[in-house]
Structure formats: C-alpha cells, structure tokens
mmCIF file of C-alpha atoms in Angstrom:
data_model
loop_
_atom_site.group_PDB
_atom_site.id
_atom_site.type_symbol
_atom_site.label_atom_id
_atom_site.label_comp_id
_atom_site.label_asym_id
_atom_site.label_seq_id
_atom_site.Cartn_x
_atom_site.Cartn_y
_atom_site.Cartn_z
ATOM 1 C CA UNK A 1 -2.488 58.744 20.351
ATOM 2 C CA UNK A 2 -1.645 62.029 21.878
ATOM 3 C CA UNK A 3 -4.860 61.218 24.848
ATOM 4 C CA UNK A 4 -2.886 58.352 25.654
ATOM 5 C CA UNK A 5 0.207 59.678 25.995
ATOM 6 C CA UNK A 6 -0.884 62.136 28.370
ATOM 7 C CA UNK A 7 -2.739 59.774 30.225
ATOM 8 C CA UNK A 8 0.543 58.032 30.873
ATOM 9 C CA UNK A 9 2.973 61.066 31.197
ATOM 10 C CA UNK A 10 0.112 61.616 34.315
ATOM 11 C CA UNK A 11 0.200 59.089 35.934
ATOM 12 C CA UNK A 12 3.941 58.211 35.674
ATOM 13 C CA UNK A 13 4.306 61.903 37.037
ATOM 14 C CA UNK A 14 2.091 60.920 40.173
ATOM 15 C CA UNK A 15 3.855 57.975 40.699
ATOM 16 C CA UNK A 16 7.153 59.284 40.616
ATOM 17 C CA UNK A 17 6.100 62.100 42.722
ATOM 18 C CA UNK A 18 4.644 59.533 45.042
ATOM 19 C CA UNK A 19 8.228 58.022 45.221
ATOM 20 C CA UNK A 20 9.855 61.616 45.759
ATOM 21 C CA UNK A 21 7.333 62.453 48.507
ATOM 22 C CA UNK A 22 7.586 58.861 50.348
ATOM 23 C CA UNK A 23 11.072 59.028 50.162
ATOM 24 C CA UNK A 24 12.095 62.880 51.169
ATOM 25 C CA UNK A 25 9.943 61.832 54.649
ATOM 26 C CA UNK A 26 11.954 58.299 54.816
ATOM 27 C CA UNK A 27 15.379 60.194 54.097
ATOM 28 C CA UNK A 28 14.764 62.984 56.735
ATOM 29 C CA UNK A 29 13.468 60.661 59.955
ATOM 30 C CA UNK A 30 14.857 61.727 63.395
ATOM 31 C CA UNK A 31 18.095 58.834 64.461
ATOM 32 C CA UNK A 32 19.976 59.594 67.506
ATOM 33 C CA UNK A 33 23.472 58.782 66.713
ATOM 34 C CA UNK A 34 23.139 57.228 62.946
ATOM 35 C CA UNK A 35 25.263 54.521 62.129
ATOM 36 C CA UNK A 36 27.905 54.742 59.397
ATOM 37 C CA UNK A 37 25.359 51.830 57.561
ATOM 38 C CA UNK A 38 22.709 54.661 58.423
ATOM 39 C CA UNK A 39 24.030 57.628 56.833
ATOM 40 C CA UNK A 40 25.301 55.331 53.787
ATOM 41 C CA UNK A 41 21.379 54.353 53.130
ATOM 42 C CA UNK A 42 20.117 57.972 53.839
ATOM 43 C CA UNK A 43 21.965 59.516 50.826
ATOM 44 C CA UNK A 44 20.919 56.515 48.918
ATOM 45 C CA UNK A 45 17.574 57.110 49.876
ATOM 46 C CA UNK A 46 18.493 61.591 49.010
ATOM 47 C CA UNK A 47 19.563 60.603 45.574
ATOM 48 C CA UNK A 48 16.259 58.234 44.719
ATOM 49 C CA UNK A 49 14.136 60.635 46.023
ATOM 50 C CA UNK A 50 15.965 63.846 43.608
ATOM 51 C CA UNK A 51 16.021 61.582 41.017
ATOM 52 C CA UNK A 52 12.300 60.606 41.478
ATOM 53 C CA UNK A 53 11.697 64.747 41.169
ATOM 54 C CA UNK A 54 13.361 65.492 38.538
ATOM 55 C CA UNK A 55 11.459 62.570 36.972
ATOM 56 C CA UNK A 56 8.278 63.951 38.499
ATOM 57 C CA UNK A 57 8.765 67.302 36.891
ATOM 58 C CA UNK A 58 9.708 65.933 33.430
ATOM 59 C CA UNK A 59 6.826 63.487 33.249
ATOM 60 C CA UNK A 60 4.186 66.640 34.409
ATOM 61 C CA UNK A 61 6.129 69.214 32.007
ATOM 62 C CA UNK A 62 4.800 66.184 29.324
ATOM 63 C CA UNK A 63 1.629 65.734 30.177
ATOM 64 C CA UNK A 64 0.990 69.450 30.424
ATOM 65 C CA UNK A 65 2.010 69.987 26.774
ATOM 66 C CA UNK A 66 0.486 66.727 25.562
ATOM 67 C CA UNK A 67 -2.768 67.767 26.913
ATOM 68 C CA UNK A 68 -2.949 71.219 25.722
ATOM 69 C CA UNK A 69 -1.613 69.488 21.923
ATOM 70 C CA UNK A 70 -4.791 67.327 22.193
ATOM 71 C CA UNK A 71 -8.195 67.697 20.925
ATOM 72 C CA UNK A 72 -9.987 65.139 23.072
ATOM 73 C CA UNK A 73 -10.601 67.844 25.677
ATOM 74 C CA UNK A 74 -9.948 72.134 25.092
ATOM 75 C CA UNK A 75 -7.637 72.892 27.673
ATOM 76 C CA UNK A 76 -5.680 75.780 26.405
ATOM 77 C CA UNK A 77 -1.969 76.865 27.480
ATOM 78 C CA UNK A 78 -4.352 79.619 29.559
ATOM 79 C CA UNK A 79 -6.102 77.180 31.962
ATOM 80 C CA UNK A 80 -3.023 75.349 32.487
ATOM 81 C CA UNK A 81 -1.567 78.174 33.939
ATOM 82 C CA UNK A 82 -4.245 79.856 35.678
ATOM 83 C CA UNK A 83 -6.029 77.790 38.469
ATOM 84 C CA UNK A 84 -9.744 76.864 37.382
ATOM 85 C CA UNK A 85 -10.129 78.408 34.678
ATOM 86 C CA UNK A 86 -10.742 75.192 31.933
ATOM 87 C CA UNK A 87 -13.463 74.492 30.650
ATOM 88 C CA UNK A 88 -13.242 71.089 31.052
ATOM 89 C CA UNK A 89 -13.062 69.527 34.634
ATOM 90 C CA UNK A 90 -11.961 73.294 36.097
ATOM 91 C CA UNK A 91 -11.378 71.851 39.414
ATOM 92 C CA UNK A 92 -10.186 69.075 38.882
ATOM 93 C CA UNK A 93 -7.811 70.581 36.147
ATOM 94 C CA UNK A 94 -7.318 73.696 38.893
ATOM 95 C CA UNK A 95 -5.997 71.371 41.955
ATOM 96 C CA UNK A 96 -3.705 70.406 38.969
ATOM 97 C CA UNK A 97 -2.158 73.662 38.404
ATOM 98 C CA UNK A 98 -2.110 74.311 41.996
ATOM 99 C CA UNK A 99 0.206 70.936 42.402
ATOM 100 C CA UNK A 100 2.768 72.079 39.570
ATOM 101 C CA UNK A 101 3.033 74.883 41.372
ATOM 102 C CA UNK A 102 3.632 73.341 44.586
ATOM 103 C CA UNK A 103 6.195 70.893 42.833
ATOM 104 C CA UNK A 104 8.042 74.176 41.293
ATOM 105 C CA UNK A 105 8.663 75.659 44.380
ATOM 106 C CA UNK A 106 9.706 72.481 46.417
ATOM 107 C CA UNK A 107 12.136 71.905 43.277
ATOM 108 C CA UNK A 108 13.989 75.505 43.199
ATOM 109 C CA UNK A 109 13.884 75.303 47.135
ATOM 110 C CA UNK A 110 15.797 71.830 46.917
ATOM 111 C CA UNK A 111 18.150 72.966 44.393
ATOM 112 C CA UNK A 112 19.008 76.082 46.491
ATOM 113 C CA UNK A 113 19.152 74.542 49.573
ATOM 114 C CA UNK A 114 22.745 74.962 50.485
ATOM 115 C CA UNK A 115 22.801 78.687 49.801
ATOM 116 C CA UNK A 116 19.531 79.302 51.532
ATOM 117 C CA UNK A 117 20.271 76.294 54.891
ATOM 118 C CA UNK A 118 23.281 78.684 56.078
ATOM 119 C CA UNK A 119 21.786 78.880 60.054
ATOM 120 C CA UNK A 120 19.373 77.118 62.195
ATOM 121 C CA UNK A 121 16.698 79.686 61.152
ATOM 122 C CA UNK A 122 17.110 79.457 57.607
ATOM 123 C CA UNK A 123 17.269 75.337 57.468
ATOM 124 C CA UNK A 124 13.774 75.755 59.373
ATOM 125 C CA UNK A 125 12.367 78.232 56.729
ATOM 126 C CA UNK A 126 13.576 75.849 54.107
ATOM 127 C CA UNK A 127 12.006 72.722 55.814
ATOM 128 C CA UNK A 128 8.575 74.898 55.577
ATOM 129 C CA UNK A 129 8.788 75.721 52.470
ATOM 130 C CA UNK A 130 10.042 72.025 51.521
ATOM 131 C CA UNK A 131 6.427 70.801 53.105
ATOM 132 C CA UNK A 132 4.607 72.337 50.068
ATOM 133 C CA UNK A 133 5.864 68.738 48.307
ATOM 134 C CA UNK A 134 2.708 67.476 50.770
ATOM 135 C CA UNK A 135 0.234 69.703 49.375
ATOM 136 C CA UNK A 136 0.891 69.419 46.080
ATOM 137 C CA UNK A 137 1.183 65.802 46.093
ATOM 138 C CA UNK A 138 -1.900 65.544 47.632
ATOM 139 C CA UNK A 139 -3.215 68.134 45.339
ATOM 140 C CA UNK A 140 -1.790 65.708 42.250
ATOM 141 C CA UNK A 141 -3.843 63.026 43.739
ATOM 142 C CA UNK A 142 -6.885 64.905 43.900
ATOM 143 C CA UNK A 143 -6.565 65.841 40.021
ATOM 144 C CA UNK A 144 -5.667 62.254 38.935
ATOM 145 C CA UNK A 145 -8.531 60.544 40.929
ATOM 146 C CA UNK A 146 -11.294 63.888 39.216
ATOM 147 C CA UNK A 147 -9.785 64.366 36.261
ATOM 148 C CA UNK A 148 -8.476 61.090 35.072
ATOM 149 C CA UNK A 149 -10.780 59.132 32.645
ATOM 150 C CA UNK A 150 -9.311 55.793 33.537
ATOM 151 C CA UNK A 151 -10.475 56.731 37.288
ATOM 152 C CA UNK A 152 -12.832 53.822 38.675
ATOM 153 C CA UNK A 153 -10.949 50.914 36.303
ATOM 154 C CA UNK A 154 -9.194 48.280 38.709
ATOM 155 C CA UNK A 155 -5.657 49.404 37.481
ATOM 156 C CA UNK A 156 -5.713 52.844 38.158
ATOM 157 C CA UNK A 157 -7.963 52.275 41.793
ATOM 158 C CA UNK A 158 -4.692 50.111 42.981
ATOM 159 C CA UNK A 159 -2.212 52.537 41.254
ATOM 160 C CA UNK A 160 -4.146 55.036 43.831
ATOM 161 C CA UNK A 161 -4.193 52.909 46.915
ATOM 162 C CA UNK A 162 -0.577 52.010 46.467
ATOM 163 C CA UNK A 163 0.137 55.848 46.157
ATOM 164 C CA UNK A 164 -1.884 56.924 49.270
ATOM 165 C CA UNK A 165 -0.600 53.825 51.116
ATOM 166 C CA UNK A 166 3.229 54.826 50.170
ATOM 167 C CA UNK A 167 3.018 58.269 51.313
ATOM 168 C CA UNK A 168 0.599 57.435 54.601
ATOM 169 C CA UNK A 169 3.185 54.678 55.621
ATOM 170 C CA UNK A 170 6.258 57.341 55.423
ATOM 171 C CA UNK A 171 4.840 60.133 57.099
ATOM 172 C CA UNK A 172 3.437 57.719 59.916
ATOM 173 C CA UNK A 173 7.244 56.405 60.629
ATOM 174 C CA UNK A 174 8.606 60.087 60.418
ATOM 175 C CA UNK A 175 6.062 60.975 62.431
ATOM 176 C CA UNK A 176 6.644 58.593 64.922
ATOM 177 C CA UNK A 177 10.322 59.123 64.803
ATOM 178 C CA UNK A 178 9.663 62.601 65.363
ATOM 179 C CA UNK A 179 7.919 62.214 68.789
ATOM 180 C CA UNK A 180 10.113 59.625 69.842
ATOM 181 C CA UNK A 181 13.316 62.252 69.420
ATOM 182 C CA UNK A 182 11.482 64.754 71.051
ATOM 183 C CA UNK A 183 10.477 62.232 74.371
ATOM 184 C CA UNK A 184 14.203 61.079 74.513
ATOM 185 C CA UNK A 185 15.532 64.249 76.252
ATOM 186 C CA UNK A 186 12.701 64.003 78.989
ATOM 187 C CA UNK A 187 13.077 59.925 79.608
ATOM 188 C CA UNK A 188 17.286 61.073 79.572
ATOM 189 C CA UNK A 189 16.253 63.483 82.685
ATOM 190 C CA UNK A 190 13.866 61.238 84.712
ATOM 191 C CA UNK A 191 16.479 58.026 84.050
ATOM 192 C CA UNK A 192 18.908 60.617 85.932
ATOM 193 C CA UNK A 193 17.289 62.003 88.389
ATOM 194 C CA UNK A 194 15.774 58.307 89.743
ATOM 195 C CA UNK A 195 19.442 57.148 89.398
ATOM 196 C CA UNK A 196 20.883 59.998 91.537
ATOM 197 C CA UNK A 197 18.348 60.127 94.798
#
C-alpha cells in the first residue's frame, strides 16, 4: 500500500511542479503596456502557479517519507538527503535529491521576494536564483522517467509528454516575448529616424 502511495505522491508532485514551472514562465512574459484585463489574468495566473508549489512541495515532502517508510526498495532517510548515495537507482534517486533541493531554494526565494526585490540589482539576483525552478524540474523529470517503475506503461509515457510539452510550450512564448521586447526599442528608433529625413 505504502509503494503505491508513493508512486502517486510522485507523480502528483511532478505534475504540480509541472504546473508551477509552466505557469511562473506564463505569469512573467514581457507586455508593453498590459491591459487592466492583462494584469487581472497575470495575478490569476501568480496565485495558480504558488498554489501549484506549495502543492508541489507537499506532495514531494510525501513521497519522500513514504518511500523511506517502505520496504519495496532500502532507501534510507541518508540517501534521501545526500545526492547518490542509495542503493537502489543512486542516480536516478540522486537527480531526485538534487530537484528537492532546487524546489527548496526557489520556494524560500519566492516567499522572500519582497524583502530581497528592493532595487533593480536585487530583483535580477532574485530572477537567477528563481531559474533554479528549471533545473530542478527538469531534474524531477529525469528521476520520474529512471526511477519510476510505472516508466514505459502508456499512462505514465503521456503523463511525461504532457509535462515536457507544458513546460517547452511556456518557455517558447516567454522566450519569444522576451526577444520581441528587446527588438521593440530598435524598430521604435528606425520607425523615427525614416519618419524624420
């Protein structure tokens, strides 16, 4: 009972970190001069993607303890903690670790963020630090896909597409929103400078 429990508690986790990660690079896409609609549906989109954290984190902080509590495989409360260290699956149960780790310090950074975002230079530490949610989630998805036994069944193959798809899709239109902000200023200058001969 316990092995299927934390089978679940893991991949809920990576699916609501999937949510959290797709939505933190939805909420923070480039607009030049956001509509009132606009800034109503980006704290809508701030509070999903908190609340699909702090889901995130409680789901992982389950599966964590459930699979230490079970006998199917000896993970102890060591190897858990320490990177690659298991006996059973140590990478894939290290890349794991590394990805709790990741969430941890995306989580205190987003809790803290309006003490630490008090200038320009501190808001772009913050946004550095705040990336880490990339490498752990990726480092979640790593873990799932070689340490999961369900890995390879139909359910859990689409559960993984659909993740990777999510995340691809919302870094691609940030992306993209990105290098269209930063081109603006420059098409601004040459539309001005053919208008004025």
């Amino acid at each position: 009972m316990i092995w299927y429990l934390a089978r679940a508690t893991g991949m809920v986790a990576l699916i609501a970190f999937t949510a959290s990660t797709a939505m933190g690079a939805l909420a923070s896409r480039h607009r030049a001069r956001p509509t009132e609609r606009q800034l109503d549906r980006r704290f809508l989109v701030q509070v999903a993607h908190r609340s699909a954290a702090v889901l995130g984190l409680t789901t992982l902080l389950a599966h964590a303890v459930l699979i230490v509590l079970d006998v199917y495989v000896d993970v102890s409360l060591t190897s858990t903690v320490v990177p690659f260290t298991a006996g059973y699956r140590p990478l894939a149960l290290g890349l794991g670790t590394l990805a709790v780790y990741a969430f941890v310090v995306v989580a205190v950074s987003g809790a803290a963020r309006g003490r630490l975002a008090t200038s320009a230079r501190a808001t772009r530490t913050w946004r550095r630090v705040h990336l880490a949610a990339y490498a752990g989630w990726a480092a979640a998805m790593a873990h799932g896909i070689l340490a999961g036994t369900d890995t390879g069944a139909s359910w859990t193959t689409a559960i993984y597409a659909a993740c990777g798809l999510a995340v691809a899709v919302a870094v691609g239109l940030r992306l993209r929103d990105h290098a269209t902000a930063r081109r603006a200023p420059l098409t601004t200058a040459r539309t001005l400078v053919r208008s004025h001969p």
